[in-house]
mmCIF file of C-alpha atoms and ligand atoms in Angstrom:
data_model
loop_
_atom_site.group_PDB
_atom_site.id
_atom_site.type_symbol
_atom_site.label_atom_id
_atom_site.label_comp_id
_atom_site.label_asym_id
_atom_site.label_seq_id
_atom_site.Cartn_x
_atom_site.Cartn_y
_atom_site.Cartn_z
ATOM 1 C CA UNK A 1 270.224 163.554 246.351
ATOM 2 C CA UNK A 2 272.436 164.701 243.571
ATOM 3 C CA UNK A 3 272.189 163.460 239.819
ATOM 4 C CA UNK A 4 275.105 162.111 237.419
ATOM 5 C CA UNK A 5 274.529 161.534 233.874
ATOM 6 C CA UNK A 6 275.160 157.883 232.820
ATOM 7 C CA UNK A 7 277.009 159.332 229.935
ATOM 8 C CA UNK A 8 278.728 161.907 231.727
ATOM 9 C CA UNK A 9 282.679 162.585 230.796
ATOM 10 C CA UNK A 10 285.196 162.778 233.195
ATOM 11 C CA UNK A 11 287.807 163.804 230.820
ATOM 12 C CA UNK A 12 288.947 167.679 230.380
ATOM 13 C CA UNK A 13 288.062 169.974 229.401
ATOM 14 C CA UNK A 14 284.646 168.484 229.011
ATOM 15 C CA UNK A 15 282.503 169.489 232.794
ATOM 16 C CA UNK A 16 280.800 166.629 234.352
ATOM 17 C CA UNK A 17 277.414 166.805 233.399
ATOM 18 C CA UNK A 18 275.924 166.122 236.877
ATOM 19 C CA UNK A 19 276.705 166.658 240.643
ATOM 20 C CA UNK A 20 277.595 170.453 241.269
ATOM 21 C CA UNK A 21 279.688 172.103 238.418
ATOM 22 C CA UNK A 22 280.853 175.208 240.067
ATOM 23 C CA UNK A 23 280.094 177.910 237.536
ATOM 24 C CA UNK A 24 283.006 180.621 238.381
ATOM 25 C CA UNK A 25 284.215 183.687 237.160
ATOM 26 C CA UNK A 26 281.498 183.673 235.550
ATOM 27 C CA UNK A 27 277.484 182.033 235.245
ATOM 28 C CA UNK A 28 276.231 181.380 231.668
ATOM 29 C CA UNK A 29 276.710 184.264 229.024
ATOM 30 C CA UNK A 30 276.749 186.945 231.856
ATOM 31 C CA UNK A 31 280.864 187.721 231.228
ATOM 32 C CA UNK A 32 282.914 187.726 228.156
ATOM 33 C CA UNK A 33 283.877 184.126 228.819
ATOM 34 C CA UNK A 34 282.429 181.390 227.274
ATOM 35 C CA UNK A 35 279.220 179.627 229.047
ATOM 36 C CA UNK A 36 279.720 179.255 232.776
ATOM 37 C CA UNK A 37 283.441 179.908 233.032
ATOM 38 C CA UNK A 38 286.830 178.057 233.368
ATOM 39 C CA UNK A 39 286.847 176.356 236.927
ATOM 40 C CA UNK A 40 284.214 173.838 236.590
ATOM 41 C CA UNK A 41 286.693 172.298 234.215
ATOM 42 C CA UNK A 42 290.122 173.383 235.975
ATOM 43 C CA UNK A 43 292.523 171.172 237.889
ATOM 44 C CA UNK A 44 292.623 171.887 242.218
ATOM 45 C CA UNK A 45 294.206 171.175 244.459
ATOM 46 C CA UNK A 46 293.837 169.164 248.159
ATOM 47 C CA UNK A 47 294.474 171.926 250.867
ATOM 48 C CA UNK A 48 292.667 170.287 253.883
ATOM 49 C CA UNK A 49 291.055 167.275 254.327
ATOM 50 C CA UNK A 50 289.419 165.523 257.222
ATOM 51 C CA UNK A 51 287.138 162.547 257.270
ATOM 52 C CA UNK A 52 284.063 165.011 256.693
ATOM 53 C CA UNK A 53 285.252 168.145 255.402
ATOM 54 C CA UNK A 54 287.230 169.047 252.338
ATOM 55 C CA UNK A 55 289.408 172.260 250.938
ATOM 56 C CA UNK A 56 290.370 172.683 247.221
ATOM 57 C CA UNK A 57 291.850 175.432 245.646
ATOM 58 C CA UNK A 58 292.856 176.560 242.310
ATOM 59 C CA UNK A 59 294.597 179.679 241.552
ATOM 60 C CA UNK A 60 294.481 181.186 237.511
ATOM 61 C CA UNK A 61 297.157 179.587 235.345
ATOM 62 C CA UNK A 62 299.031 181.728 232.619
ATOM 63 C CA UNK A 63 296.386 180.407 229.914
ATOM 64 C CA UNK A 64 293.364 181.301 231.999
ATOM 65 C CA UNK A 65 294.893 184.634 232.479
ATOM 66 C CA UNK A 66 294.860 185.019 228.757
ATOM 67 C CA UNK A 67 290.887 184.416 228.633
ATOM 68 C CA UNK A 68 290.470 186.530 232.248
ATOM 69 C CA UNK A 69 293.398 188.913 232.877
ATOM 70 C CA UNK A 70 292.359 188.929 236.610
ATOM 71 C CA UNK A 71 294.499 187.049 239.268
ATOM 72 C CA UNK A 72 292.403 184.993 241.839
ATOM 73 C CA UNK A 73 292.123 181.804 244.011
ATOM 74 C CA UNK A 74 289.228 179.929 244.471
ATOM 75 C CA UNK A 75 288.493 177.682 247.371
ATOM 76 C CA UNK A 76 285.862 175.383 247.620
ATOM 77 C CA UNK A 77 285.146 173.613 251.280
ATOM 78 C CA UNK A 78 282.850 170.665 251.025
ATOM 79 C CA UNK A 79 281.070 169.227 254.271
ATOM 80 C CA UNK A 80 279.022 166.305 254.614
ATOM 81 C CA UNK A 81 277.211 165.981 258.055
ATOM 82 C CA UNK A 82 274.835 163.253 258.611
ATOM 83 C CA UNK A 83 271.981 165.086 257.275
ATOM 84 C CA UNK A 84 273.620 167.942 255.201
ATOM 85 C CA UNK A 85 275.868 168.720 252.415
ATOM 86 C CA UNK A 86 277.617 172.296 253.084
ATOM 87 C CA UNK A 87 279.586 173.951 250.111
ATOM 88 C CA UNK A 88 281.403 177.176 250.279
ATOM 89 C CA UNK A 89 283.075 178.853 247.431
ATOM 90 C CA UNK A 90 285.937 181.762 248.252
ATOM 91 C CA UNK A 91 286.885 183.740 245.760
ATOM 92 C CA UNK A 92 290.728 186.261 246.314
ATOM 93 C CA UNK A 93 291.510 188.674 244.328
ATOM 94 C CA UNK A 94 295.093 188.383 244.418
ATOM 95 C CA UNK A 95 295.931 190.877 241.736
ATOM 96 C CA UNK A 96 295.924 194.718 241.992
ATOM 97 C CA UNK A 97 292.991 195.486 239.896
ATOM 98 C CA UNK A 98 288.906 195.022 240.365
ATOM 99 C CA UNK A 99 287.746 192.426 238.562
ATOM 100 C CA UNK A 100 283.743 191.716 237.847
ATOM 101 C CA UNK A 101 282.255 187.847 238.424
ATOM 102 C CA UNK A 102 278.937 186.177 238.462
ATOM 103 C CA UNK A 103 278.739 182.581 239.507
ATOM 104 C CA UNK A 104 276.587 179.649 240.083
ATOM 105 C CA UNK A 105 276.870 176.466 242.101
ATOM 106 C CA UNK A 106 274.910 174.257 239.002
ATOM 107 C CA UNK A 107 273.564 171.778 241.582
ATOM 108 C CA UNK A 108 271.847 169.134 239.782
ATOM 109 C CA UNK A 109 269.036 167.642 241.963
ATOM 110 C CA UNK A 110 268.155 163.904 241.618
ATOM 111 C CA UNK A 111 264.400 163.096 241.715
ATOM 112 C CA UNK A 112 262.259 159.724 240.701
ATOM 113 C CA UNK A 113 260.238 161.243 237.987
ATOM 114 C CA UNK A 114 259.968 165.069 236.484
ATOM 115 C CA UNK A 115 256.278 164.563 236.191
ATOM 116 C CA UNK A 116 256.454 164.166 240.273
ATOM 117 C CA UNK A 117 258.582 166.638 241.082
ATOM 118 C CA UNK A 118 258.138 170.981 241.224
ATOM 119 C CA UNK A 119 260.164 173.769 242.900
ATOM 120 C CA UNK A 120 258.912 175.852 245.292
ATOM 121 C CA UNK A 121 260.029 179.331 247.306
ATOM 122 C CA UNK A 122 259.863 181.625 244.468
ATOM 123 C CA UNK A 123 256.435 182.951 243.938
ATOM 124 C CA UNK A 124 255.985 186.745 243.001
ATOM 125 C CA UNK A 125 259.777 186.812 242.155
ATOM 126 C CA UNK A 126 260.762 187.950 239.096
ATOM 127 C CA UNK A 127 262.468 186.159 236.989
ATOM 128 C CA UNK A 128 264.401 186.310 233.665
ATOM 129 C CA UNK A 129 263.394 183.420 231.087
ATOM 130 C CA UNK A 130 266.640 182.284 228.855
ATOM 131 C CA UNK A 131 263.751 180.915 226.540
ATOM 132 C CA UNK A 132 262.764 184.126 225.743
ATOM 133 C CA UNK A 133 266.021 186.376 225.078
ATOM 134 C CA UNK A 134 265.862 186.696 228.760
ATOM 135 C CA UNK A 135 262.696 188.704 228.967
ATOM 136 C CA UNK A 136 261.618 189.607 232.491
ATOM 137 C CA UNK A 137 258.101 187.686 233.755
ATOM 138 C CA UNK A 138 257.337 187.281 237.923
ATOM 139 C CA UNK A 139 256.279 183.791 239.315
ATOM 140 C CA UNK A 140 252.707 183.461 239.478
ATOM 141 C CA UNK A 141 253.006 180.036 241.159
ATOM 142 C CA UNK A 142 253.144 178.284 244.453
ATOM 143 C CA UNK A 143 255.251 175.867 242.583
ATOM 144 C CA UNK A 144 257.394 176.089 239.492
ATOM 145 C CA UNK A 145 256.583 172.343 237.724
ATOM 146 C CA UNK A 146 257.991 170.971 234.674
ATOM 147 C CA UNK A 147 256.054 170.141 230.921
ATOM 148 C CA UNK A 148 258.371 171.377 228.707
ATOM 149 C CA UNK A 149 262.470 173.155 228.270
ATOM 150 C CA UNK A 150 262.831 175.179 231.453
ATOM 151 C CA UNK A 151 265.579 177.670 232.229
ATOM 152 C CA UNK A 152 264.818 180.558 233.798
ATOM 153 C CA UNK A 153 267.348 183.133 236.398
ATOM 154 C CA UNK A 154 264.862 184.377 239.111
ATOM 155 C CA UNK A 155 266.427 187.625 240.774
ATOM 156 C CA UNK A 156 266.776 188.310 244.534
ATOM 157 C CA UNK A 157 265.221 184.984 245.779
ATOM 158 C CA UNK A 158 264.460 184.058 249.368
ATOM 159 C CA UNK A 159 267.415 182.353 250.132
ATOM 160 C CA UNK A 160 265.526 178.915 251.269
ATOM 161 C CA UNK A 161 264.632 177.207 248.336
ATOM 162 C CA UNK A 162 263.148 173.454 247.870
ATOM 163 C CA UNK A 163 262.708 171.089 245.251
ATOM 164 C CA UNK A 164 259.776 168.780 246.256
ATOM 165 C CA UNK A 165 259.676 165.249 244.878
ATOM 166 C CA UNK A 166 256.546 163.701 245.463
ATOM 167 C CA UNK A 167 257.500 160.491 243.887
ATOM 168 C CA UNK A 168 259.921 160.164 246.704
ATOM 169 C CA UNK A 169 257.893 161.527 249.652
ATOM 170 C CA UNK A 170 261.231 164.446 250.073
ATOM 171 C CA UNK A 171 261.957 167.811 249.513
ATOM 172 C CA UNK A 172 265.571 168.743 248.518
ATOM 173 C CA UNK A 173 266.084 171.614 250.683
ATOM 174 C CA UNK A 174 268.800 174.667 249.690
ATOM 175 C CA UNK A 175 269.626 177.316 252.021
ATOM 176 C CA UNK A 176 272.221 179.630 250.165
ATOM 177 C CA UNK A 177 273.981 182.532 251.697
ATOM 178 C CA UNK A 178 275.718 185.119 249.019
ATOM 179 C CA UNK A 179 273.898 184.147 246.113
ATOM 180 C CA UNK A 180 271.244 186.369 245.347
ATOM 181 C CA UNK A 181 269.367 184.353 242.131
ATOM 182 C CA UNK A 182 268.428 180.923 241.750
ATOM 183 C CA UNK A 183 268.327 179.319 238.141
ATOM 184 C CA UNK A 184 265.762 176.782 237.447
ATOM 185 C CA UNK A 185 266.626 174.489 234.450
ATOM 186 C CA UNK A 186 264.942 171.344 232.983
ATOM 187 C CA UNK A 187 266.315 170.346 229.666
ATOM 188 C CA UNK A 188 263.597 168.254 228.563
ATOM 189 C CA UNK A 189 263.600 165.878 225.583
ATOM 190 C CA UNK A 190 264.399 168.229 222.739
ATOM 191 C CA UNK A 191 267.426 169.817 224.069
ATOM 192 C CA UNK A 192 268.800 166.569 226.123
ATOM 193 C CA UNK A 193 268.718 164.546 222.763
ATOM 194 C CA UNK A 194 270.830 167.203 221.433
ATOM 195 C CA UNK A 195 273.823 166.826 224.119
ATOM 196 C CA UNK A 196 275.667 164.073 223.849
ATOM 197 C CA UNK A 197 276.836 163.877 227.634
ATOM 198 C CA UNK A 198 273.130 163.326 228.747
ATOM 199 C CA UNK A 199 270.933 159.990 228.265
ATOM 200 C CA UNK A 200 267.540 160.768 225.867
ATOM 201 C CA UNK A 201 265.317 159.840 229.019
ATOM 202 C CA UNK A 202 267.212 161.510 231.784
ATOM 203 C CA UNK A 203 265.546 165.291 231.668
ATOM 204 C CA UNK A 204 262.809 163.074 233.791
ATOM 205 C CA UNK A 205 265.656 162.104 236.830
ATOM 206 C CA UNK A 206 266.891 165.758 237.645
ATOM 207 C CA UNK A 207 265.887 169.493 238.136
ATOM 208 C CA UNK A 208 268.608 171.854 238.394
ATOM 209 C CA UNK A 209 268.549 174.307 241.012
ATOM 210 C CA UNK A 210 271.511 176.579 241.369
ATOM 211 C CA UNK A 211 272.333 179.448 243.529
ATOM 212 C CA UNK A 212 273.588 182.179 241.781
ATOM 213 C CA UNK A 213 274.634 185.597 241.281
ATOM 214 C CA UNK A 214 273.879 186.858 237.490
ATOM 215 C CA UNK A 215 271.115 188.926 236.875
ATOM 216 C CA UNK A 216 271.418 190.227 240.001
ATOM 217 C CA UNK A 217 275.331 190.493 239.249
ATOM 218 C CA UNK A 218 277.882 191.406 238.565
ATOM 219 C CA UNK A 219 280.235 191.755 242.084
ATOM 220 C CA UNK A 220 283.068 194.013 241.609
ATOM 221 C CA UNK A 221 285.815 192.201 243.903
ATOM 222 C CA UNK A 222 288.291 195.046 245.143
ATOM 223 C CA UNK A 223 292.384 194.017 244.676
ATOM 224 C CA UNK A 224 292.669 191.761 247.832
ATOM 225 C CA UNK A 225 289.584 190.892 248.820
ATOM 226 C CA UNK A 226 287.575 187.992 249.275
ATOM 227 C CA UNK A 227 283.931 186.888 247.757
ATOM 228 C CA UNK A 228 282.317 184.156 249.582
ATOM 229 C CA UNK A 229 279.070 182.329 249.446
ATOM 230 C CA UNK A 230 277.574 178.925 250.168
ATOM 231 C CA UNK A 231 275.007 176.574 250.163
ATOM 232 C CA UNK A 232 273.471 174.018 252.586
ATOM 233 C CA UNK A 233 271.853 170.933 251.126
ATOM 234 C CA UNK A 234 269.273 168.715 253.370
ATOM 235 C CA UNK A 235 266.833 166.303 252.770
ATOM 236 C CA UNK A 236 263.537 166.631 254.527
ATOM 237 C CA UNK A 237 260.708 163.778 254.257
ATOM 238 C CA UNK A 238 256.845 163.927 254.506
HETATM 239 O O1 LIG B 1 271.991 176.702 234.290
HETATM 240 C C1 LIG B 1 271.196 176.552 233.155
HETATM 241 C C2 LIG B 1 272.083 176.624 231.922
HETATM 242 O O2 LIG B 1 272.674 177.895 231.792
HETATM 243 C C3 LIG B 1 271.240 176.233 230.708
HETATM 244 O O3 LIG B 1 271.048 177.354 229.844
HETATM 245 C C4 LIG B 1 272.043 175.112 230.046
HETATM 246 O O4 LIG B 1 272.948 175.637 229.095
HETATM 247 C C5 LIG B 1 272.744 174.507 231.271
HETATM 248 O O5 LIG B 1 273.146 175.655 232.018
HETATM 249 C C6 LIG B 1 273.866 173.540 230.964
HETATM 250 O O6 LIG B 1 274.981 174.221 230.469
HETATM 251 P P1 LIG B 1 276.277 173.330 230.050
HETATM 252 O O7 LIG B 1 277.278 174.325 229.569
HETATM 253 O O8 LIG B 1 276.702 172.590 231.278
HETATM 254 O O9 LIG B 1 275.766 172.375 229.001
#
């Protein structure tokens, strides 16, 4: 279901190209951080863990607060159920200010063969194209399919998504609650022989789709409150 670069790094602060980078405080360039934040490259910690479910949580370190001067812990519960992958992110603000996030979970979707696969759900939503300075365009398709460099934030989405993969006879399913957008991002040959993390060839094994909250963003989290927001992977076959 998910995708992993054969030439991803597992070594900090490098993020693992592949799987579900959580993209937190912030999504891409939509924050004065730099692209897609500090956590998916933090160190967290075990809170709970059963034989199907997981807790991790990282709180800001000194450094961090440098970069963010906001106080916060993240959680992140995994669950894997025979026939679905459930993620939820919490986000506390544990200092005495407001602070403004977007996010993303960058969910990197295996499938046999780009040519085979398309997204669908998002027809007559507008979207913003990164392509294109971010210019606003609406989705004229049934299906979003891939030919070329792909990265587009589409703004208030249904919040049942799929990414079909007829090679495979499956659809990836995502049901997201709390994320508003949905980026769509193919790499394709130019742009993957230009990162080193990513094999020439693989832009043809994996679409992202990630819930999101940018262009729809930001939230303004109030001093001791909590953000939340999740998605539901499944696999369904035809
Ligand atoms: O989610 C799409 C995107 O924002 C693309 O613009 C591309 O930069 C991708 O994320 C990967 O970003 P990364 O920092 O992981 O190389």
């Amino acid at each position: 279901m998910l995708f992993l670069s054969n030439k991803a790094v597992f070594k900090p602060p490098k993020a693992i190209r592949g799987g579900i980078p959580i993209c937190f405080p912030q999504f891409g360039g939509f924050g004065p951080l730099s692209q897609h934040g500090f956590c998916r490259n933090s160190d967290f910690e075990l809170v709970d863990g059963g034989s199907t479910s997981v807790t991790l949580s990282m709180r800001t370190t000194e450094e961090q607060l440098k970069l963010f001067p906001h106080r916060f812990e993240l959680r992140v519960t995994i669950s894997i159920g025979d026939e679905e992958l459930e993620q939820t992110l919490e986000a506390r603000n544990s200092g005495d200010e407001p602070f403004e996030l977007t996010a993303a979970l960058h969910t990197y979707i295996a499938v046999s063969s780009i040519e085979k696969a398309h997204v669908v759900g998002l027809k007559g939503v507008e979207y913003m194209d990164s392509l294109q300075d971010k210019k606003r365009l609406t989705e004229q398709g049934d299906s979003i399919t891939f030919s070329e460099e792909l990265d587009r934030i589409y703004l208030s989405t249904p919040d049942t998504l799929e990414v079909v993969d007829e090679g495979k006879k499956r659809a990836i399913q995502i049901e997201k609650e709390g994320f508003p957008d949905a980026v769509v991002w193919n790499p394709w040959i130019k742009k993957a022989a230009g990162m080193a993390d990513f094999g020439d060839d693989e832009y043809k094994e994996m679409v992202c789709l990630e819930p999101a909250v940018a262009g729809s963003g930001p939230v303004a989290l109030q001093p001791g409150k909590t953000w939340r927001a999740k998605q539901t992977l499944s696999v369904r076959q035809f």
